[in-house]
Amino acid sequence: MSATLSPAPGDLATLRQQFRSGKAALIQAFRDTHPSVPAATRLLRGLARHVDATLQALWQQCGLPDSAALVAVGGYGRGELFPYSDVDVLLLLPNGCAVCEEPAATASCGPMQALRSSIESFITACWDIGLEIGSSVRTLDECVDEARRDVTVQTSLLESRLVCGPKKLFEQFRKTSEAAVDPKAFLRAKTLEMRQRHVKYEDTPYALEPNCKESPGGLRDLQVLRWVALGAGLGKNWRAMAANGLVTPFEALQLQRNEGTLKLIRARLHVVAGRREDRLVFDLQTAVAESFGHRGTRTQRASESLMRRYYWAAKAVVQLNQIVLLNMEEQIQGSRDAPMRPIDDRFLERAGMLEVASDDLYERDPHAILQTFAVFQREVGIKGLSARTWRALYNARGLMDGHFRRDPANRATFMQILQAPEGQTRTFRLMNQSSVLGRYLWVFRKIVGQMQHDLFHVYTVDQHILMVLRNVRRFFMPEHAHEYPFCSQLALQFERPWVLYIAALFHDVAKGRGGDHSALGAAEVRRFCRDHGLPKEDAQLCEFLVAEHLSMSRTAQKEDLSDPEVIHAFTGKVADERTLTALYLLTVADIRGTGPKVWNAWKGKLLEDLYRLTLRALGGAKPSQEAEIEARKAEARSLLALASQLPGTEGPLWKTLELSYFARHDAAEIAWHARALWRYVDSPSPVVRARPSPIGEGLQVLVYAPDRPDLFARLCGYFDGAGFNIQDAKVHTTRSGYALDTFQVVHPRLDEPGSASYRDLTALVENQLSAALHASGPLPEPSRGRVSRRVKSFPVMPRVSLRPDERAQRWLLSVSTSDRSGLLYAIARVLAAHHVNLQLAKISTLGERVEDTFLVDGPELQHARKQLQIESELLDAAAPLPN
């Protein structure tokens, strides 16, 4: 259905009535039509044409000059308009026709004042008739300047369409806008924006109230692909991208199909809400589902049918987005020509991505499907799967049948992934993202996209399970000890943590079936343990944890813990200390995995009280979680006594230190710090001590000083300027606000330990570094370190990841790139320039590659635009320096 406008001159009321009635007719026709993608397409295009006609009439009525043009930009520029979306327009003026900004200007500005008045009348008239427009007024040159400063403006100008005005001016505008795009910079900016947006929406397409435009797997992910392709001249639609080799014809069809599904859902959501609403919130889900014709049954709500349809479309978009974006990155950045490092006869590494050796690998050898993830988990520096690997997995889904799941070799590989020392979180997320996890664990596939209708869970069942797995893994990672201090203590001595990973995977796997999901899940995990050959003791613990994963939280929150009978009953249930510890860890991980607002200090105290009371009832007077830390302290005290230090002198320093400090330092380092600092705990001046490294190479340098934003940068700047290469850094901030940092450094002058050069450099470092820390001037420029021959031959694409921790109070920053002198200082300067404070740092040099992790905080990290700027500057700092 279409609508036309023919208002009488100056009759704004008539125009308003015609616009509103025409829009209402289009929406009503959509309501009355069977919900389908073609119906949604007709609505979106019809609304855009209707707005075109309205704006053209207003443009003529307001008497704007013939030299100016009205340009549709953004979503409206694509020729599609959702019922209650903003109408973004650009009032384009030729160069030399800028609007005078001061109404009370001189007489020479008379024509400009008239133009300004016409523009104001036009914008006011748009709002008067009910058009919610987002407008900007720029000349050609101003468009280019603004686009270069703001990637959001550059993006909106890419999708532009002439509504009325001179075609010659518009064509000139299009050419200059397209010429101003730097494809590499634009790709990087849009990728960083997308990553930031994904973090904002919990990095999952499966939130229970997803934003069908902005969430991962939403329409915005598809628009990013189109924008990048436009900016690089690789096609304006899926068919054109297929012609340019970015997607296969099958993938183009899948992109079009899933985009249509998302557009249909969003259009129905707007119509049902009667306003601009892109979130599928609980109170609208049922109405939207019923508008599709879904009806609730005894076993399934109408909203569940709708949401499963949405989740499967969003999941497909996430997978296809990965494939296409990686293809674009390879083509635009030129990494497709990067050298490949053979891993084995089936897999290669290229630019940090895992690549299959041949497109038909999985068809020839289905065992390689799970081996892909074992290699991804095992190989240091592999950051993801290449587009070729993603595509091969996408096409191999049909191979993962019942025979595949029963194959002993595949079962052994799956257990290998579970029992690996690290990497379970990212590996299982990738397996789920690629649909491999649900194909191998068929019981898991049944809960992909399964909603949980309560006020606590903010994720679907599969995403909640993966969040619980992530939380369990973090208990065993020192860099997360500040988030889970008590759990981290317990995890220090828990053997075979993979038992907890299995329990996490199965604890909610039977939800949605009806009946007791804990009992049903226990039967599933019992079958899994039998099929995968787990020892009886571990199999029984897995089954117990799944069957009783709710019992500890129920007891702690609903029972009287002062009642001995309650403690006795719970003690009888857990039976031994290992089972109690395992259940406590799983319970905390489960509660924290339901949503960011569910966990609180009170729940934590109740659970910890129950744990301690039960442990005492089991016969352990002192909880064993402190054993490892206490053992390190005891060994450190022995070392201090051997060095003739009086007992107790370490106490004032140790009282200022967090658990993470003792977890990250061995007893010898703890003793050295205590011996060096016991008299300087409150020293206002920096304390610097250096010694030959205990590992026999280079120096170990201790710095203790009042913390300040640029301290780490000044430390790195000194080492850079003095010719030292930092191999490792352990950074800690005490409770009293002091930085306690330990560096492992090497220098070309250093030869054998104990020689004069060691003694000279030790004294030199202690004196010069102390002086450098008193400086307050600007930070010096980093040295232009030359990259090695190996780095030239096997370049590492710089990657930066900046994510908030669970409490969104501090951020985890990861930087991966080729090693070179001055790199750490270049990174530290960026952090210092933005007043980003360092809490912890883990500096790892792996041959010619560095993998640095920082725990940071700072006010600028709370602002999206500043965060993007920091990430972009870090990428620049991490990029290889030109020779």
mmCIF file of N, CA, C and O in Angstrom, residues 604-664:
data_model
loop_
_atom_site.group_PDB
_atom_site.id
_atom_site.type_symbol
_atom_site.label_atom_id
_atom_site.label_comp_id
_atom_site.label_asym_id
_atom_site.label_seq_id
_atom_site.Cartn_x
_atom_site.Cartn_y
_atom_site.Cartn_z
ATOM 1 N N GLY A 604 26.853 -13.812 50.008
ATOM 2 C CA GLY A 604 28.200 -14.338 50.151
ATOM 3 C C GLY A 604 28.532 -14.705 51.577
ATOM 4 O O GLY A 604 29.155 -15.747 51.833
ATOM 5 N N LYS A 605 28.101 -13.870 52.526
ATOM 6 C CA LYS A 605 28.380 -14.153 53.938
ATOM 7 C C LYS A 605 27.632 -15.395 54.404
ATOM 8 O O LYS A 605 28.188 -16.233 55.124
ATOM 9 N N LEU A 606 26.386 -15.533 54.003
ATOM 10 C CA LEU A 606 25.615 -16.704 54.404
ATOM 11 C C LEU A 606 26.266 -17.992 53.897
ATOM 12 O O LEU A 606 26.383 -18.978 54.636
ATOM 13 N N LEU A 607 26.651 -17.990 52.632
ATOM 14 C CA LEU A 607 27.279 -19.183 52.080
ATOM 15 C C LEU A 607 28.611 -19.480 52.753
ATOM 16 O O LEU A 607 28.942 -20.639 53.040
ATOM 17 N N GLU A 608 29.396 -18.429 53.000
ATOM 18 C CA GLU A 608 30.688 -18.644 53.652
ATOM 19 C C GLU A 608 30.503 -19.140 55.080
ATOM 20 O O GLU A 608 31.242 -20.015 55.541
ATOM 21 N N ASP A 609 29.504 -18.592 55.801
ATOM 22 C CA ASP A 609 29.218 -19.080 57.154
ATOM 23 C C ASP A 609 28.839 -20.552 57.127
ATOM 24 O O ASP A 609 29.310 -21.341 57.966
ATOM 25 N N LEU A 610 27.990 -20.941 56.164
ATOM 26 C CA LEU A 610 27.586 -22.338 56.062
ATOM 27 C C LEU A 610 28.791 -23.217 55.752
ATOM 28 O O LEU A 610 28.926 -24.315 56.305
ATOM 29 N N TYR A 611 29.652 -22.747 54.900
ATOM 30 C CA TYR A 611 30.846 -23.525 54.578
ATOM 31 C C TYR A 611 31.701 -23.749 55.817
ATOM 32 O O TYR A 611 32.126 -24.881 56.106
ATOM 33 N N ARG A 612 31.966 -22.692 56.567
ATOM 34 C CA ARG A 612 32.846 -22.810 57.728
ATOM 35 C C ARG A 612 32.208 -23.675 58.825
ATOM 36 O O ARG A 612 32.899 -24.492 59.452
ATOM 37 N N LEU A 613 30.923 -23.504 59.046
ATOM 38 C CA LEU A 613 30.245 -24.308 60.066
ATOM 39 C C LEU A 613 30.246 -25.787 59.681
ATOM 40 O O LEU A 613 30.451 -26.658 60.521
ATOM 41 N N THR A 614 30.021 -26.059 58.404
ATOM 42 C CA THR A 614 30.019 -27.446 57.945
ATOM 43 C C THR A 614 31.410 -28.046 58.024
ATOM 44 O O THR A 614 31.577 -29.216 58.420
ATOM 45 N N LEU A 615 32.421 -27.279 57.644
ATOM 46 C CA LEU A 615 33.792 -27.766 57.716
ATOM 47 C C LEU A 615 34.167 -28.115 59.152
ATOM 48 O O LEU A 615 34.818 -29.138 59.412
ATOM 49 N N ARG A 616 33.753 -27.290 60.077
ATOM 50 C CA ARG A 616 34.040 -27.566 61.489
ATOM 51 C C ARG A 616 33.349 -28.846 61.928
ATOM 52 O O ARG A 616 33.928 -29.679 62.631
ATOM 53 N N ALA A 617 32.107 -29.014 61.450
ATOM 54 C CA ALA A 617 31.370 -30.231 61.810
ATOM 55 C C ALA A 617 32.002 -31.476 61.184
ATOM 56 O O ALA A 617 31.904 -32.575 61.739
ATOM 57 N N LEU A 618 32.654 -31.311 60.054
ATOM 58 C CA LEU A 618 33.333 -32.440 59.420
ATOM 59 C C LEU A 618 34.642 -32.797 60.104
ATOM 60 O O LEU A 618 35.270 -33.801 59.760
ATOM 61 N N GLY A 619 35.105 -31.928 61.037
ATOM 62 C CA GLY A 619 36.309 -32.246 61.797
ATOM 63 C C GLY A 619 37.486 -31.365 61.478
ATOM 64 O O GLY A 619 38.558 -31.538 62.072
ATOM 65 N N GLY A 620 37.330 -30.414 60.557
ATOM 66 C CA GLY A 620 38.422 -29.503 60.236
ATOM 67 C C GLY A 620 38.275 -28.224 61.018
ATOM 68 O O GLY A 620 37.411 -27.403 60.730
ATOM 69 N N ALA A 621 39.102 -28.024 62.052
ATOM 70 C CA ALA A 621 38.971 -26.840 62.875
ATOM 71 C C ALA A 621 39.330 -25.573 62.114
ATOM 72 O O ALA A 621 38.765 -24.521 62.357
ATOM 73 N N LYS A 622 40.260 -25.708 61.192
ATOM 74 C CA LYS A 622 40.692 -24.537 60.434
ATOM 75 C C LYS A 622 40.455 -24.784 58.946
ATOM 76 O O LYS A 622 40.914 -25.797 58.409
ATOM 77 N N PRO A 623 39.741 -23.923 58.271
ATOM 78 C CA PRO A 623 39.503 -24.132 56.833
ATOM 79 C C PRO A 623 40.826 -24.263 56.074
ATOM 80 O O PRO A 623 41.773 -23.547 56.305
ATOM 81 N N SER A 624 40.864 -25.217 55.145
ATOM 82 C CA SER A 624 42.105 -25.495 54.424
ATOM 83 C C SER A 624 42.391 -24.502 53.309
ATOM 84 O O SER A 624 43.426 -24.594 52.665
ATOM 85 N N GLN A 625 41.462 -23.545 53.096
ATOM 86 C CA GLN A 625 41.682 -22.630 51.982
ATOM 87 C C GLN A 625 42.892 -21.731 52.225
ATOM 88 O O GLN A 625 43.455 -21.183 51.284
ATOM 89 N N GLU A 626 43.306 -21.595 53.472
ATOM 90 C CA GLU A 626 44.447 -20.726 53.755
ATOM 91 C C GLU A 626 45.770 -21.484 53.748
ATOM 92 O O GLU A 626 46.824 -20.886 53.960
ATOM 93 N N ALA A 627 45.704 -22.781 53.484
ATOM 94 C CA ALA A 627 46.909 -23.595 53.646
ATOM 95 C C ALA A 627 48.033 -23.145 52.719
ATOM 96 O O ALA A 627 49.189 -23.010 53.140
ATOM 97 N N GLU A 628 47.724 -22.944 51.459
ATOM 98 C CA GLU A 628 48.759 -22.577 50.499
ATOM 99 C C GLU A 628 49.391 -21.228 50.840
ATOM 100 O O GLU A 628 50.615 -21.078 50.840
ATOM 101 N N ILE A 629 48.523 -20.240 51.126
ATOM 102 C CA ILE A 629 49.041 -18.914 51.478
ATOM 103 C C ILE A 629 49.853 -18.977 52.763
ATOM 104 O O ILE A 629 50.943 -18.385 52.870
ATOM 105 N N GLU A 630 49.337 -19.707 53.741
ATOM 106 C CA GLU A 630 50.062 -19.807 55.010
ATOM 107 C C GLU A 630 51.390 -20.536 54.821
ATOM 108 O O GLU A 630 52.388 -20.198 55.464
ATOM 109 N N ALA A 631 51.406 -21.526 53.931
ATOM 110 C CA ALA A 631 52.657 -22.231 53.674
ATOM 111 C C ALA A 631 53.690 -21.296 53.047
ATOM 112 O O ALA A 631 54.877 -21.333 53.401
ATOM 113 N N ARG A 632 53.236 -20.457 52.132
ATOM 114 C CA ARG A 632 54.161 -19.490 51.515
ATOM 115 C C ARG A 632 54.674 -18.499 52.555
ATOM 116 O O ARG A 632 55.857 -18.156 52.572
ATOM 117 N N LYS A 633 53.771 -18.039 53.419
ATOM 118 C CA LYS A 633 54.198 -17.106 54.461
ATOM 119 C C LYS A 633 55.193 -17.772 55.416
ATOM 120 O O LYS A 633 56.191 -17.153 55.819
ATOM 121 N N ALA A 634 54.909 -19.021 55.778
ATOM 122 C CA ALA A 634 55.810 -19.722 56.697
ATOM 123 C C ALA A 634 57.183 -19.901 56.067
ATOM 124 O O ALA A 634 58.220 -19.707 56.727
ATOM 125 N N GLU A 635 57.217 -20.272 54.794
ATOM 126 C CA GLU A 635 58.502 -20.428 54.109
ATOM 127 C C GLU A 635 59.230 -19.093 54.009
ATOM 128 O O GLU A 635 60.450 -19.016 54.181
ATOM 129 N N ALA A 636 58.467 -18.020 53.762
ATOM 130 C CA ALA A 636 59.084 -16.695 53.687
ATOM 131 C C ALA A 636 59.664 -16.297 55.045
ATOM 132 O O ALA A 636 60.763 -15.720 55.122
ATOM 133 N N ARG A 637 58.939 -16.605 56.121
ATOM 134 C CA ARG A 637 59.459 -16.291 57.466
ATOM 135 C C ARG A 637 60.746 -17.057 57.741
ATOM 136 O O ARG A 637 61.684 -16.537 58.371
ATOM 137 N N SER A 638 60.817 -18.305 57.289
ATOM 138 C CA SER A 638 62.043 -19.087 57.476
ATOM 139 C C SER A 638 63.213 -18.458 56.731
ATOM 140 O O SER A 638 64.337 -18.378 57.252
ATOM 141 N N LEU A 639 62.939 -17.998 55.524
ATOM 142 C CA LEU A 639 63.986 -17.335 54.740
ATOM 143 C C LEU A 639 64.421 -16.034 55.405
ATOM 144 O O LEU A 639 65.612 -15.677 55.395
ATOM 145 N N LEU A 640 63.475 -15.318 55.996
ATOM 146 C CA LEU A 640 63.813 -14.082 56.706
ATOM 147 C C LEU A 640 64.676 -14.381 57.930
ATOM 148 O O LEU A 640 65.633 -13.648 58.245
ATOM 149 N N ALA A 641 64.342 -15.479 58.626
ATOM 150 C CA ALA A 641 65.141 -15.849 59.804
ATOM 151 C C ALA A 641 66.564 -16.220 59.389
ATOM 152 O O ALA A 641 67.542 -15.879 60.085
ATOM 153 N N LEU A 642 66.691 -16.905 58.252
ATOM 154 C CA LEU A 642 68.027 -17.249 57.763
ATOM 155 C C LEU A 642 68.825 -16.003 57.414
ATOM 156 O O LEU A 642 70.066 -16.020 57.457
ATOM 157 N N ALA A 643 68.118 -14.930 57.047
ATOM 158 C CA ALA A 643 68.787 -13.665 56.738
ATOM 159 C C ALA A 643 68.943 -12.790 57.975
ATOM 160 O O ALA A 643 69.266 -11.603 57.866
ATOM 161 N N SER A 644 68.697 -13.380 59.168
ATOM 162 C CA SER A 644 68.885 -12.697 60.466
ATOM 163 C C SER A 644 67.917 -11.542 60.661
ATOM 164 O O SER A 644 68.261 -10.556 61.340
ATOM 165 N N GLN A 645 66.725 -11.644 60.105
ATOM 166 C CA GLN A 645 65.733 -10.601 60.329
ATOM 167 C C GLN A 645 64.871 -10.981 61.518
ATOM 168 O O GLN A 645 64.474 -12.146 61.678
ATOM 169 N N LEU A 646 64.588 -10.016 62.374
ATOM 170 C CA LEU A 646 63.832 -10.282 63.588
ATOM 171 C C LEU A 646 62.408 -10.732 63.261
ATOM 172 O O LEU A 646 61.788 -10.224 62.322
ATOM 173 N N PRO A 647 61.866 -11.677 64.016
ATOM 174 C CA PRO A 647 60.496 -12.153 63.778
ATOM 175 C C PRO A 647 59.483 -11.014 63.942
ATOM 176 O O PRO A 647 59.634 -10.146 64.809
ATOM 177 N N GLY A 648 58.466 -10.988 63.099
ATOM 178 C CA GLY A 648 57.395 -10.002 63.206
ATOM 179 C C GLY A 648 57.624 -8.730 62.432
ATOM 180 O O GLY A 648 56.694 -7.929 62.260
ATOM 181 N N THR A 649 58.857 -8.511 61.959
ATOM 182 C CA THR A 649 59.100 -7.260 61.238
ATOM 183 C C THR A 649 58.383 -7.214 59.893
ATOM 184 O O THR A 649 58.175 -6.137 59.324
ATOM 185 N N GLU A 650 57.986 -8.403 59.388
ATOM 186 C CA GLU A 650 57.262 -8.428 58.112
ATOM 187 C C GLU A 650 55.789 -8.061 58.267
ATOM 188 O O GLU A 650 55.101 -7.753 57.292
ATOM 189 N N GLY A 651 55.277 -8.082 59.497
ATOM 190 C CA GLY A 651 53.851 -7.904 59.741
ATOM 191 C C GLY A 651 53.252 -6.626 59.184
ATOM 192 O O GLY A 651 52.221 -6.665 58.489
ATOM 193 N N PRO A 652 53.823 -5.442 59.467
ATOM 194 C CA PRO A 652 53.218 -4.198 58.954
ATOM 195 C C PRO A 652 53.062 -4.174 57.439
ATOM 196 O O PRO A 652 52.066 -3.678 56.920
ATOM 197 N N LEU A 653 54.056 -4.725 56.729
ATOM 198 C CA LEU A 653 53.936 -4.751 55.268
ATOM 199 C C LEU A 653 52.863 -5.733 54.831
ATOM 200 O O LEU A 653 52.022 -5.411 53.993
ATOM 201 N N TRP A 654 52.885 -6.941 55.395
ATOM 202 C CA TRP A 654 51.947 -7.966 54.958
ATOM 203 C C TRP A 654 50.494 -7.572 55.217
ATOM 204 O O TRP A 654 49.591 -7.998 54.501
ATOM 205 N N LYS A 655 50.257 -6.780 56.241
ATOM 206 C CA LYS A 655 48.882 -6.344 56.527
ATOM 207 C C LYS A 655 48.315 -5.457 55.416
ATOM 208 O O LYS A 655 47.100 -5.312 55.289
ATOM 209 N N THR A 656 49.195 -4.861 54.619
ATOM 210 C CA THR A 656 48.723 -3.972 53.539
ATOM 211 C C THR A 656 48.504 -4.719 52.225
ATOM 212 O O THR A 656 48.094 -4.107 51.235
ATOM 213 N N LEU A 657 48.795 -6.024 52.199
ATOM 214 C CA LEU A 657 48.809 -6.755 50.939
ATOM 215 C C LEU A 657 47.574 -7.637 50.774
ATOM 216 O O LEU A 657 47.122 -8.286 51.728
ATOM 217 N N GLU A 658 47.056 -7.684 49.560
ATOM 218 C CA GLU A 658 45.882 -8.487 49.220
ATOM 219 C C GLU A 658 46.292 -9.930 48.938
ATOM 220 O O GLU A 658 47.465 -10.258 48.756
ATOM 221 N N LEU A 659 45.264 -10.793 48.852
ATOM 222 C CA LEU A 659 45.493 -12.190 48.518
ATOM 223 C C LEU A 659 46.225 -12.326 47.189
ATOM 224 O O LEU A 659 47.103 -13.175 47.034
ATOM 225 N N SER A 660 45.859 -11.487 46.218
ATOM 226 C CA SER A 660 46.453 -11.610 44.889
ATOM 227 C C SER A 660 47.968 -11.439 44.937
ATOM 228 O O SER A 660 48.680 -12.018 44.116
ATOM 229 N N TYR A 661 48.475 -10.647 45.867
ATOM 230 C CA TYR A 661 49.927 -10.484 45.990
ATOM 231 C C TYR A 661 50.577 -11.816 46.345
ATOM 232 O O TYR A 661 51.544 -12.250 45.701
ATOM 233 N N PHE A 662 50.068 -12.496 47.375
ATOM 234 C CA PHE A 662 50.674 -13.759 47.795
ATOM 235 C C PHE A 662 50.461 -14.860 46.765
ATOM 236 O O PHE A 662 51.270 -15.779 46.657
ATOM 237 N N ALA A 663 49.371 -14.766 46.005
ATOM 238 C CA ALA A 663 49.126 -15.769 44.966
ATOM 239 C C ALA A 663 50.074 -15.606 43.789
ATOM 240 O O ALA A 663 50.365 -16.577 43.092
ATOM 241 N N ARG A 664 50.569 -14.392 43.563
ATOM 242 C CA ARG A 664 51.377 -14.119 42.375
ATOM 243 C C ARG A 664 52.882 -14.105 42.656
ATOM 244 O O ARG A 664 53.669 -13.971 41.716
#
